[in-house]
Coordinates of C-alpha atoms in Angstrom, one line a residue:
X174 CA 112.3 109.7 125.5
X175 CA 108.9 110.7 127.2
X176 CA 107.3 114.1 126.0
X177 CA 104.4 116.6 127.4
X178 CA 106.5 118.3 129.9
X179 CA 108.8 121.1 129.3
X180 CA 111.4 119.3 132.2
X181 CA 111.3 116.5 129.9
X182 CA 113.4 119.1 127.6
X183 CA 117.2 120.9 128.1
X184 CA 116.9 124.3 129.0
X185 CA 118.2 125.4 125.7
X186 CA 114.0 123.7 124.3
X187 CA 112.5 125.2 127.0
X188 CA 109.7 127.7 126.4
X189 CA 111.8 130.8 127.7
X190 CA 110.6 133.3 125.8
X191 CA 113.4 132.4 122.6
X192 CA 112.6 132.8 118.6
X193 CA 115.6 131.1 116.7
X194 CA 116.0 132.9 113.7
X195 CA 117.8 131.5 110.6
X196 CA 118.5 128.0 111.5
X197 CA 119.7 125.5 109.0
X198 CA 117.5 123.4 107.0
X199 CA 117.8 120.4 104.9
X200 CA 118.9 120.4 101.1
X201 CA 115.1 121.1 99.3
X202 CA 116.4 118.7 96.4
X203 CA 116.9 116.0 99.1
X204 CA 113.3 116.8 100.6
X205 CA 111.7 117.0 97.4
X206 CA 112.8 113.8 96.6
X207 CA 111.6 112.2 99.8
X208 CA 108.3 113.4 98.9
X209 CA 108.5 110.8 96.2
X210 CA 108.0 108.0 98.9
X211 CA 106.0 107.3 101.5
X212 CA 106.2 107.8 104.9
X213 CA 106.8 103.8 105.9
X214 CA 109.1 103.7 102.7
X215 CA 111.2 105.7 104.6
X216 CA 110.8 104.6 107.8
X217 CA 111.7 101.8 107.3
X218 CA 114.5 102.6 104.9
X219 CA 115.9 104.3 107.7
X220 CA 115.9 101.7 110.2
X221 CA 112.2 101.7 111.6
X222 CA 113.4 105.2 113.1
X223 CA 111.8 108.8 113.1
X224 CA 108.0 107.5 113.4
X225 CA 106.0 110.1 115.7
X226 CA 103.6 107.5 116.9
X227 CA 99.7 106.8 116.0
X228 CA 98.5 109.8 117.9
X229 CA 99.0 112.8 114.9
X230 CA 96.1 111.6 112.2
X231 CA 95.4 113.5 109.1
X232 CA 92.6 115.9 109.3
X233 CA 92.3 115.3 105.1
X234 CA 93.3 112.1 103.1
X235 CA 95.4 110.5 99.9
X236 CA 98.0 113.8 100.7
X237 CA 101.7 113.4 101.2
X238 CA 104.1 116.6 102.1
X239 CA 107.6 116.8 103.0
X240 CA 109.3 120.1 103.9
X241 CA 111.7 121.4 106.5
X242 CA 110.6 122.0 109.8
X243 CA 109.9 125.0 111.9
X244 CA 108.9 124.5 115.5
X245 CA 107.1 126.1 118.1
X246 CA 106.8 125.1 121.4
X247 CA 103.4 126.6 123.7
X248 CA 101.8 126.4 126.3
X249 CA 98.9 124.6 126.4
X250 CA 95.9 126.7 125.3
X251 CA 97.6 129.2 124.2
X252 CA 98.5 130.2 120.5
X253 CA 100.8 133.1 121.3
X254 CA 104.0 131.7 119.8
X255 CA 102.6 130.2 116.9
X256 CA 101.9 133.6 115.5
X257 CA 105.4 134.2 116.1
X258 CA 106.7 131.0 114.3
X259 CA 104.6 132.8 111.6
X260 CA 107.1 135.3 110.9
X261 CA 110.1 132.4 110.5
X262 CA 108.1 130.6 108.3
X263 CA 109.5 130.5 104.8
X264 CA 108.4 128.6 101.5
X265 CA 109.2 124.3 101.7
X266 CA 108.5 124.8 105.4
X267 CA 106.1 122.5 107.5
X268 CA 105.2 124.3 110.7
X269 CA 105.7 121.9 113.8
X270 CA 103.4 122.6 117.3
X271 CA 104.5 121.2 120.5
X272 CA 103.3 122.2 123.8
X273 CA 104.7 121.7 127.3
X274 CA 102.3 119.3 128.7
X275 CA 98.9 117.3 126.6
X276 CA 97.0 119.4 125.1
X277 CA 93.9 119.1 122.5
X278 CA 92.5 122.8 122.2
X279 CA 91.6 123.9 119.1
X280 CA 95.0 126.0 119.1
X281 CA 95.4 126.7 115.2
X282 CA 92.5 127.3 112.3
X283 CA 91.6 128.5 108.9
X284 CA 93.2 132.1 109.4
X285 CA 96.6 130.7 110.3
X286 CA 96.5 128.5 107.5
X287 CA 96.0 131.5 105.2
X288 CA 99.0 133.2 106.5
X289 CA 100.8 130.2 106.3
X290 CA 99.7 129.4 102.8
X291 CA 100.8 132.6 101.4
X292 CA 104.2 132.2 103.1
X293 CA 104.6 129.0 100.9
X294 CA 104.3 126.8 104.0
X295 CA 103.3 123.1 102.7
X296 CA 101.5 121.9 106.2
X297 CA 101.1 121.7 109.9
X298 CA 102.1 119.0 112.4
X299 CA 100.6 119.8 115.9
X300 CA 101.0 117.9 118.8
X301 CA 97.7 119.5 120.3
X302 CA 94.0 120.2 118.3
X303 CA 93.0 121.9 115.2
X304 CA 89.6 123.5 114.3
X305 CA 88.1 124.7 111.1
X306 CA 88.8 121.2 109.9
X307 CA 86.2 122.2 106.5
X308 CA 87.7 125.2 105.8
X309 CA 91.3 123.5 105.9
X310 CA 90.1 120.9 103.4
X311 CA 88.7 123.1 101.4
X312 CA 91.5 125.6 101.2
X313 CA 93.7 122.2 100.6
X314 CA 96.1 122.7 103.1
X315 CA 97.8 119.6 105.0
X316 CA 96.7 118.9 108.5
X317 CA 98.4 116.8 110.9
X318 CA 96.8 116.4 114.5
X319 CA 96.4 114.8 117.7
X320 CA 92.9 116.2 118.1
X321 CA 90.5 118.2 116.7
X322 CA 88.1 120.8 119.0
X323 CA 86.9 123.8 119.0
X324 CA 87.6 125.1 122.0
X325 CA 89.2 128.2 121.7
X326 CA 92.6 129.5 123.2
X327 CA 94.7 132.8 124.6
X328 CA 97.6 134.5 123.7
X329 CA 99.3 135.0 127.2
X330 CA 102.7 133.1 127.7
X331 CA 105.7 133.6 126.3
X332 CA 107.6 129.5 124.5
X333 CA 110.3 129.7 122.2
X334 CA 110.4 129.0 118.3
X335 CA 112.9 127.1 116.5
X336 CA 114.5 125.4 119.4
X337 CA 114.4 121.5 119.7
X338 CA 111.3 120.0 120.3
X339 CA 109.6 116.3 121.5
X340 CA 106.7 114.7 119.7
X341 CA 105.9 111.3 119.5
X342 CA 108.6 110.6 121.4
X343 CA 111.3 111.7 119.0
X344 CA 113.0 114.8 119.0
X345 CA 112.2 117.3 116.1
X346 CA 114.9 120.4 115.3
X347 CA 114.2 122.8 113.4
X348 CA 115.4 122.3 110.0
X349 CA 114.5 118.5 109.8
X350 CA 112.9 117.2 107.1
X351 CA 109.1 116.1 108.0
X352 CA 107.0 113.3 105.2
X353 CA 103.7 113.4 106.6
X354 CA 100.8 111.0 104.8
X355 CA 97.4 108.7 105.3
X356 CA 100.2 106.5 107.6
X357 CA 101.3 109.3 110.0
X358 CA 104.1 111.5 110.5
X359 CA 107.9 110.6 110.8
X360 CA 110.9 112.8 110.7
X361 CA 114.9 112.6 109.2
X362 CA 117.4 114.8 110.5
X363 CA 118.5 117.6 108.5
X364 CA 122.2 115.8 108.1
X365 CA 120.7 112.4 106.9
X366 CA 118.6 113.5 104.5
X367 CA 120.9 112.7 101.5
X368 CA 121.0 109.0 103.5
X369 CA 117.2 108.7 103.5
X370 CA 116.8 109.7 100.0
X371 CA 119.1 106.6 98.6
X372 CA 118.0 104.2 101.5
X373 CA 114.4 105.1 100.4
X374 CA 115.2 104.4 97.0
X375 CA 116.6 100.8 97.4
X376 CA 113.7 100.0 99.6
X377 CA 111.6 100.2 97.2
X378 CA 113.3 98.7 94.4
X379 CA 113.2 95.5 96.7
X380 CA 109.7 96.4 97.2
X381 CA 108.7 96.3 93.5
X382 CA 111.1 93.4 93.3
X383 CA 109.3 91.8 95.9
X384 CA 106.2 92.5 94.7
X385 CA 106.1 91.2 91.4
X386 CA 107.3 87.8 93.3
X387 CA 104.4 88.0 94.8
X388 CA 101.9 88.4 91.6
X389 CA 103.9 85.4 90.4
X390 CA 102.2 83.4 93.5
X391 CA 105.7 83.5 95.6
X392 CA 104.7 82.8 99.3
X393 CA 106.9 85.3 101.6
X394 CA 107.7 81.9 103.5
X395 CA 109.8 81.4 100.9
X396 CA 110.5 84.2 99.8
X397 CA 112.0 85.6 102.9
X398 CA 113.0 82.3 104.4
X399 CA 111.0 81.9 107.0
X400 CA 110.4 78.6 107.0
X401 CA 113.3 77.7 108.7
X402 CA 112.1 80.4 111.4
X403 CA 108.7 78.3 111.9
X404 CA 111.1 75.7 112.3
X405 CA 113.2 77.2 114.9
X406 CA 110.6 78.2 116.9
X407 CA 109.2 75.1 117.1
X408 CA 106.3 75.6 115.0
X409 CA 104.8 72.2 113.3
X410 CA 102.5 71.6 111.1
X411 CA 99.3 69.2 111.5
X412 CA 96.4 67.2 109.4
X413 CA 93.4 68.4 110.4
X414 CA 92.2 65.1 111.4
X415 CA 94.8 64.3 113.5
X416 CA 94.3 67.9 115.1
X417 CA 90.4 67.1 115.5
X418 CA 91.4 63.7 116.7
X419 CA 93.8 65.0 119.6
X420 CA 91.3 67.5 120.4
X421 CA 88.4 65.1 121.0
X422 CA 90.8 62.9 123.2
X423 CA 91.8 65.8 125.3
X424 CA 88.3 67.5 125.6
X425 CA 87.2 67.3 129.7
X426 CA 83.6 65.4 129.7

């Protein structure tokens, strides 16, 4: 799935001017407890699925949010409809920013934080830039972007809140649960979430499991057999002097 163009979306995600109101969102008890691990816990818990990619990096650090997502899809340079996402925001939220092709302006700042703060609103994820980066860390509220720049924006063109929308390559509907941390971004649909939660949990029992194997001096050759994988693969193993030996023989004078 590519993104950055708004006929890379049905027309149901397209920015026509639409503001969803009341969609469904996840269970909060089953987003609170994702909270409780990290975002490539669950990622991989989950199949190595719902990653949005290396480009959305934390403007702050050692944070971890999970909420339920509102989106808004803009234009690029233009902020218009994420004063109208705003108004849909409600307390566990994380506010989600897509735009219809790349953009890094500066599209969202301190004062939409505070309206977002007071609204209960745990974060942002925006596929676009971010400015007031001080002022947000400050204020301690959550950041996730692909850039950050001043450059300022308009309110002009009319996109569409709380429809579908594509970051990272994965589709994001409103209601999803986001975990954003230090590693990135990913996202579980709304109807998994239960599924995550208990995934996530036996990952990392295996992990701590795992771990202590490893404190013990375990090798993960062992551990996870892969051993016979070397093996398979053709993958010998060689005295050094015998290496240096063969190397001298073969060396072109």
């Amino acid at each position: 799935m590519t993104h950055g163009s708004a006929g890379d979306l049905p027309a149901a995600a397209r920015p026509s001017g639409l503001i969803v109101t009341g969609p469904p969102r996840a269970e909060a008890r089953h987003v609170d407890a994702l909270r409780g691990y990290g975002v490539a816990t669950v990622h991989e818990a989950m199949g190595r699925t719902g990653c949005l990619g290396p480009g959305l990096r934390p403007v702050q650090q050692d944070v971890r949010i999970a909420g339920t997502a509102v989106t808004a899809l803009c234009w690029p340079g233009d902020n218009l409809m994420i004063h109208a996402a705003v108004e849909q925001c409600a307390e566990g939220d994380i506010l989600v920013v897509a735009t219809t092709s790349p953009s890094t302006d500066g599209m969202f700042g301190e004062l939409f934080a505070t309206a977002l703060h007071h609204r209960g609103v745990r974060g942002l994820v925006i596929d676009a830039g971010v400015r007031d980066t001080a002022e947000l860390r400050a204020m301690g509220f959550p950041v996730w972007s692909a850039a950050v720049c001043a450059q300022g924006t308009v309110k002009a063109t009319a996109g569409s809140v709380n429809v579908p929308v594509v970051v990272g390559g994965q589709w994001i509907r409103p209601g999803d649960v986001i975990l954003a941390d230090d590693d990135g971004v990913m996202c579980v649909p709304r109807e998994s979430a239960a599924t995550a939660v208990e995934a996530a949990k036996a990952r990392t029992a295996k992990e701590e499991a795992t771990r202590a194997a490893f404190a013990e001096g375990q090798l993960g050759l062992d551990r996870y057999g892969l051993r016979e994988t070397l093996a398979r693969l053709g993958v010998r193993y060689q005295p050094y002097a015998e290496y240096a030996e063969g190397a001298r023989g073969g060396a072109v004078s």
